[in-house]
Short mmCIF file of C-alpha atoms and ligand atoms in Angstrom, two decimals:
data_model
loop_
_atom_site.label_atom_id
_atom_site.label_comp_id
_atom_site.label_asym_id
_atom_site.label_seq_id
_atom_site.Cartn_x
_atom_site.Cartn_y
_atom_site.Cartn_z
CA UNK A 1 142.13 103.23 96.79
CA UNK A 2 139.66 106.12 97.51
CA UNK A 3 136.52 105.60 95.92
CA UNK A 4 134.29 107.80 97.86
CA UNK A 5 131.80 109.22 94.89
CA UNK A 6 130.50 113.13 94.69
CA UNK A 7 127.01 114.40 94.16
CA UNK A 8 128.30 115.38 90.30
CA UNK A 9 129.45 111.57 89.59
CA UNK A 10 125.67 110.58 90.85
CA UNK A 11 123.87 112.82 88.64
CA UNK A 12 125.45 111.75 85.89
CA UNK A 13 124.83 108.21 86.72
CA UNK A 14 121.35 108.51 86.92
CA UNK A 15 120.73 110.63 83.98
CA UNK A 16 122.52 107.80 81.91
CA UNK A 17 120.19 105.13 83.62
CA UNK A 18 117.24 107.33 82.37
CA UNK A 19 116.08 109.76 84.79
CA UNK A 20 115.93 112.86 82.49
CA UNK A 21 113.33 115.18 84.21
CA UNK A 22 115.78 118.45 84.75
CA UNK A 23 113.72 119.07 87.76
CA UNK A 24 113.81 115.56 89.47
CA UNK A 25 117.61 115.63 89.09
CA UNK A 26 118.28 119.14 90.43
CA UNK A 27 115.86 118.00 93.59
CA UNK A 28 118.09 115.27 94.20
CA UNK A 29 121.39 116.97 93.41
CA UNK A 30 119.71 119.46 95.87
CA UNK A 31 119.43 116.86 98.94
CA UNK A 32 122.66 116.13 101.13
CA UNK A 33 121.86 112.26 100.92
CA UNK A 34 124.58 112.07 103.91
CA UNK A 35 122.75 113.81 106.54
CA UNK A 36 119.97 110.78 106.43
CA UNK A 37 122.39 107.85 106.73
CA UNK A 38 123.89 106.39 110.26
CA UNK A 39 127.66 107.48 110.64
CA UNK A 40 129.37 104.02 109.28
CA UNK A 41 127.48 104.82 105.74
CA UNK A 42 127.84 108.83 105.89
CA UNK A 43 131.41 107.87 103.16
CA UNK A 44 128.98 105.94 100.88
CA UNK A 45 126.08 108.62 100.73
CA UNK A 46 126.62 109.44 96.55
CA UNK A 47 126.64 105.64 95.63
CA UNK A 48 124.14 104.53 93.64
CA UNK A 49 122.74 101.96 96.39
CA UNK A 50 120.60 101.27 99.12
CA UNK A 51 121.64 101.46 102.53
CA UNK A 52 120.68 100.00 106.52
CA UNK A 53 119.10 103.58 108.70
CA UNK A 54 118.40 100.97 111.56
CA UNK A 55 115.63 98.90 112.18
CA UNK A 56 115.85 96.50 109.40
CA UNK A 57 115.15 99.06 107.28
CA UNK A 58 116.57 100.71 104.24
CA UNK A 59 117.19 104.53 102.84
CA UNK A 60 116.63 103.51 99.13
CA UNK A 61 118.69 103.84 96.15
CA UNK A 62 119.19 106.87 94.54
CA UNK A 63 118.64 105.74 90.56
CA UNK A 64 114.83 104.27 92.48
CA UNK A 65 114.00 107.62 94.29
CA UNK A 66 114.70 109.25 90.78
CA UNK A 67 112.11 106.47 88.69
CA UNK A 68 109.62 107.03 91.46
CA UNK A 69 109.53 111.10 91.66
CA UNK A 70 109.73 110.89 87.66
CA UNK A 71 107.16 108.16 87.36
CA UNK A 72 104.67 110.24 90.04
CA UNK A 73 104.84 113.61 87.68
CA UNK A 74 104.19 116.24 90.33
CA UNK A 75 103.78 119.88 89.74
CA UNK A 76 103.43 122.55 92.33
CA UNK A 77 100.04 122.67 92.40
CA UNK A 78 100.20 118.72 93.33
CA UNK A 79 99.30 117.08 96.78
CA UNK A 80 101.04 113.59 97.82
CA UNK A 81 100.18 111.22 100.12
CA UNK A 82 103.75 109.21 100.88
CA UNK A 83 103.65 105.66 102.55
CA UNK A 84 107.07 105.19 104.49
CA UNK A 85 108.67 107.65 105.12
CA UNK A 86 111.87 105.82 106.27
CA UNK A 87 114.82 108.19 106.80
CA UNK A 88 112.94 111.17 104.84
CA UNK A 89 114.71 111.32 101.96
CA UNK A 90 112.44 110.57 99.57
CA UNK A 91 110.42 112.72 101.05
CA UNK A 92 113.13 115.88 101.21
CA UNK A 93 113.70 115.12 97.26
CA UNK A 94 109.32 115.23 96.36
CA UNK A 95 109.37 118.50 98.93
CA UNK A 96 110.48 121.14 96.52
CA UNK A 97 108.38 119.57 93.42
CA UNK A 98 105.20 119.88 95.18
CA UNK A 99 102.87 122.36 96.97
CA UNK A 100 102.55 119.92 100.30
CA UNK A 101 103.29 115.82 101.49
CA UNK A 102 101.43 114.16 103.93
CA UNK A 103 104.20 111.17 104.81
CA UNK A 104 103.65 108.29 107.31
CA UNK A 105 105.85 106.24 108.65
CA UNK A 106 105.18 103.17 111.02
CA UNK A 107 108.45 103.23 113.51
CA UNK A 108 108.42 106.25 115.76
CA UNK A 109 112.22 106.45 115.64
CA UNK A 110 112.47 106.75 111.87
CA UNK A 111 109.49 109.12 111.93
CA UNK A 112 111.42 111.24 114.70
CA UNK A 113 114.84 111.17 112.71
CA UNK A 114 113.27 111.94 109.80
CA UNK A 115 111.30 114.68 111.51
CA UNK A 116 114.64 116.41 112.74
CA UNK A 117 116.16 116.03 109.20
CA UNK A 118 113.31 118.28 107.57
CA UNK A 119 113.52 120.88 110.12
CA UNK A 120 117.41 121.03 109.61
CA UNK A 121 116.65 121.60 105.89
CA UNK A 122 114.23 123.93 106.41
CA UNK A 123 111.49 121.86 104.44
CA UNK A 124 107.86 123.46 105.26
CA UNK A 125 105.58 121.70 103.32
CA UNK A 126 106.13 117.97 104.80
CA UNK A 127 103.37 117.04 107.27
CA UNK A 128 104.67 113.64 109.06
CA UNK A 129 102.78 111.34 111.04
CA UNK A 130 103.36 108.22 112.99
CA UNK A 131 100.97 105.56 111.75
CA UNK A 132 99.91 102.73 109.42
CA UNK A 133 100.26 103.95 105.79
CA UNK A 134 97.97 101.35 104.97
CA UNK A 135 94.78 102.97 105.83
CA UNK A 136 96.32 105.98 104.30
CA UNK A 137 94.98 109.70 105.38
CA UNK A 138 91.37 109.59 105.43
CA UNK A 139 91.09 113.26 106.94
CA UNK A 140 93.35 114.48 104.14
CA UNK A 141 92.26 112.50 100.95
CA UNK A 142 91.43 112.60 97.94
CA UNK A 143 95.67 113.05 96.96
CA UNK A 144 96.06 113.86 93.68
CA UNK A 145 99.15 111.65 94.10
CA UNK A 146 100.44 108.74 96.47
CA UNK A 147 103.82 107.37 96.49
CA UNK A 148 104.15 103.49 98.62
CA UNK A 149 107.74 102.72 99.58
CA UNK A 150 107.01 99.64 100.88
CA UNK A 151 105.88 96.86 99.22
CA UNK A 152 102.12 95.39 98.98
CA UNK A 153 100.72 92.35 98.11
CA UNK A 154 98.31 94.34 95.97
CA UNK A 155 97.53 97.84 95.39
CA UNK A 156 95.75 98.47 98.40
CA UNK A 157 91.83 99.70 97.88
CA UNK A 158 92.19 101.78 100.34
CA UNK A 159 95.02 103.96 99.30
CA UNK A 160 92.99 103.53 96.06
CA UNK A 161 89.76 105.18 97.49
CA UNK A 162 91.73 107.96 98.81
CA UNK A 163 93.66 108.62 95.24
CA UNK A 164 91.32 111.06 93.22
CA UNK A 165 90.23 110.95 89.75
CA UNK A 166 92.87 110.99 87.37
CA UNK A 167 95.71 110.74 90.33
CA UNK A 168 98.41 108.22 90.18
CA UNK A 169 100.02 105.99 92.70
CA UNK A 170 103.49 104.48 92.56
CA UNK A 171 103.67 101.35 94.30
CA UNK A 172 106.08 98.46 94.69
CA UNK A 173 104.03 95.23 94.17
CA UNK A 174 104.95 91.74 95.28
CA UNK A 175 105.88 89.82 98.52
CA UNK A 176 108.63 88.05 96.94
CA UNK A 177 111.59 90.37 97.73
CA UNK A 178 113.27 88.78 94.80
CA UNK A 179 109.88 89.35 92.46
CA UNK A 180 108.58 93.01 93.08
CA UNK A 181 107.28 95.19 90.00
CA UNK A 182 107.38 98.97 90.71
CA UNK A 183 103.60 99.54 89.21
CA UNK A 184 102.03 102.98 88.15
CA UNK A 185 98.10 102.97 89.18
CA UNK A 186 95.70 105.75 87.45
CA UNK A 187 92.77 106.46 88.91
CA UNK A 188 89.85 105.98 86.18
CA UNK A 189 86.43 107.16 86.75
CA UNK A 190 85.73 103.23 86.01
CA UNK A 191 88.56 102.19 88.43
CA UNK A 192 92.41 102.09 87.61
CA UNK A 193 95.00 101.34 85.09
CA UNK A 194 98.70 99.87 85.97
CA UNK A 195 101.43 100.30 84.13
CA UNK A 196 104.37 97.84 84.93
CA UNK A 197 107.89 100.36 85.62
CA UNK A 198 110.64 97.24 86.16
CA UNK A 199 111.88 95.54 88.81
CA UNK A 200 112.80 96.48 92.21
CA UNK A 201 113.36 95.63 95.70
CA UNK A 202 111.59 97.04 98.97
CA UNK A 203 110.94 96.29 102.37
CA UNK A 204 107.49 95.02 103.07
CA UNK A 205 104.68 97.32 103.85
CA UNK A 206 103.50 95.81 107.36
CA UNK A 207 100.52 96.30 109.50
CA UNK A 208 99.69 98.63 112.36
CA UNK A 209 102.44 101.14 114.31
CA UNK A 210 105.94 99.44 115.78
CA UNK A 211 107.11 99.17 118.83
CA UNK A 212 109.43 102.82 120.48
N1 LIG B 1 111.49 106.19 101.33
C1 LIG B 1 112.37 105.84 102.42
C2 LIG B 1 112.68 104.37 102.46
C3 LIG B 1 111.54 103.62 102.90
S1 LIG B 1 111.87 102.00 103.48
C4 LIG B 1 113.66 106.59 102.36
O1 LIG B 1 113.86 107.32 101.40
O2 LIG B 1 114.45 106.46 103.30
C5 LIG B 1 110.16 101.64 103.78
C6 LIG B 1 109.60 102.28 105.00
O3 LIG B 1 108.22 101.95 105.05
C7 LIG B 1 110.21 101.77 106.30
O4 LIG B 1 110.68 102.82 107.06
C8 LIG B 1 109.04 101.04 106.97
O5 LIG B 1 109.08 101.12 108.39
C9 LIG B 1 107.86 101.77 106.40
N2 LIG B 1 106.58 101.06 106.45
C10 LIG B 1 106.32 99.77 106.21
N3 LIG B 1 105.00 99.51 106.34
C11 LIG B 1 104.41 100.69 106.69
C12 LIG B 1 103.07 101.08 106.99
N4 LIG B 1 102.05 100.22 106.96
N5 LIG B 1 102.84 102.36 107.30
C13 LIG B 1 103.86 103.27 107.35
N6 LIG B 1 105.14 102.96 107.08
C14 LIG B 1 105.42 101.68 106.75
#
């Protein structure tokens, strides 16, 4: 039995699990998930799943990358700070929904992959670096938004320092891989309020750059 799903059956999917922004949807249903997965998972691309891109770590699933971009509420005028960027494809769906992303990514091979990808799709606005996400982008901050893909312990001060006032973080929180909460942080002129967004499951957000 053939049950290789389209881009169509994947919308649909996700705008019955809830993500109902028009524009989030039509920037993932504009993003050829394929092109960012190894060969042996190329077939699987338009499940609703995450998937190995090498290195022990994960492209993740598509119904998450739609909470996060909904949860983050970006507008043109917006500039993000991303932590992980992985195989780029969260990245590639945020591109056309904001005016510019600063993305870091700890393993120079995923950074260079990813790198390759966004000049393939033409994406302009996507500065990527090779470094620890954890200390964020001092030279770039304040963000009006930052979006972690890995998950923390906490919410990390720093990332919190560099968020401006009235700027919101999404960030996966929890070591436990089987007890994360996605959490929305708002920057307060007194300091921050969370909101919890469900569960989920990430990859840890580790210290310092990886090994070539
Ligand atoms: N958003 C990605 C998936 C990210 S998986 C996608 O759509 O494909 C999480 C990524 O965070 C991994 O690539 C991991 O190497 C990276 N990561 C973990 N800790 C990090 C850190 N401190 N700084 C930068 N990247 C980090």
């Amino acid at each position: 039995m053939n049950s290789t799903k389209n881009i169509a059956q994947l919308i649909a999917e996700l705008r019955n699990d809830g993500i109902t922004d028009p524009a989030v949807l039509k920037a993932i249903e504009g993003v050829p998930r394929e092109i960012f997965l190894p060969d042996p998972f190329k077939s699987r691309a338009y499940e609703n799943v995450a998937l190995p891109i090498g290195r022990h770590q994960t492209i993740s699933q598509p119904f998450v990358v739609g909470l996060m971009t909904q949860a983050l509420r970006v507008t043109d005028r917006t500039k993000v700070l991303e932590v992980g960027t992985g195989s780029g494809y969260q990245t590639s769906v945020l591109s056309p929904l904001c005016r510019r992303i600063y993305s870091i990514e700890r393993h120079p091979q995923l950074h260079d992959e990813a790198e390759v990808r966004f000049k393939q799709m033409s994406l302009t606005n996507i500065t990527a670096i090779i470094g620890d996400g954890s200390e964020g982008w001092p030279q770039q901050a304040p963000f009006e938004r930052i979006m972690v893909t890995a998950a923390a312990e906490d919410v990390p001060l720093v990332l919190l320092e560099q968020l401006a006032i009235g700027g919101i973080m999404i960030i996966p929180i929890g070591v436990d891989e089987h007890d994360q909460r996605l959490v929305r942080v708002t920057r307060t002129e007194e300091g921050a309020e969370t909101e919890d967004l469900g569960a989920v499951r990430f990859v840890p957000l580790l210290p310092g750059v990886a090994d070539k």
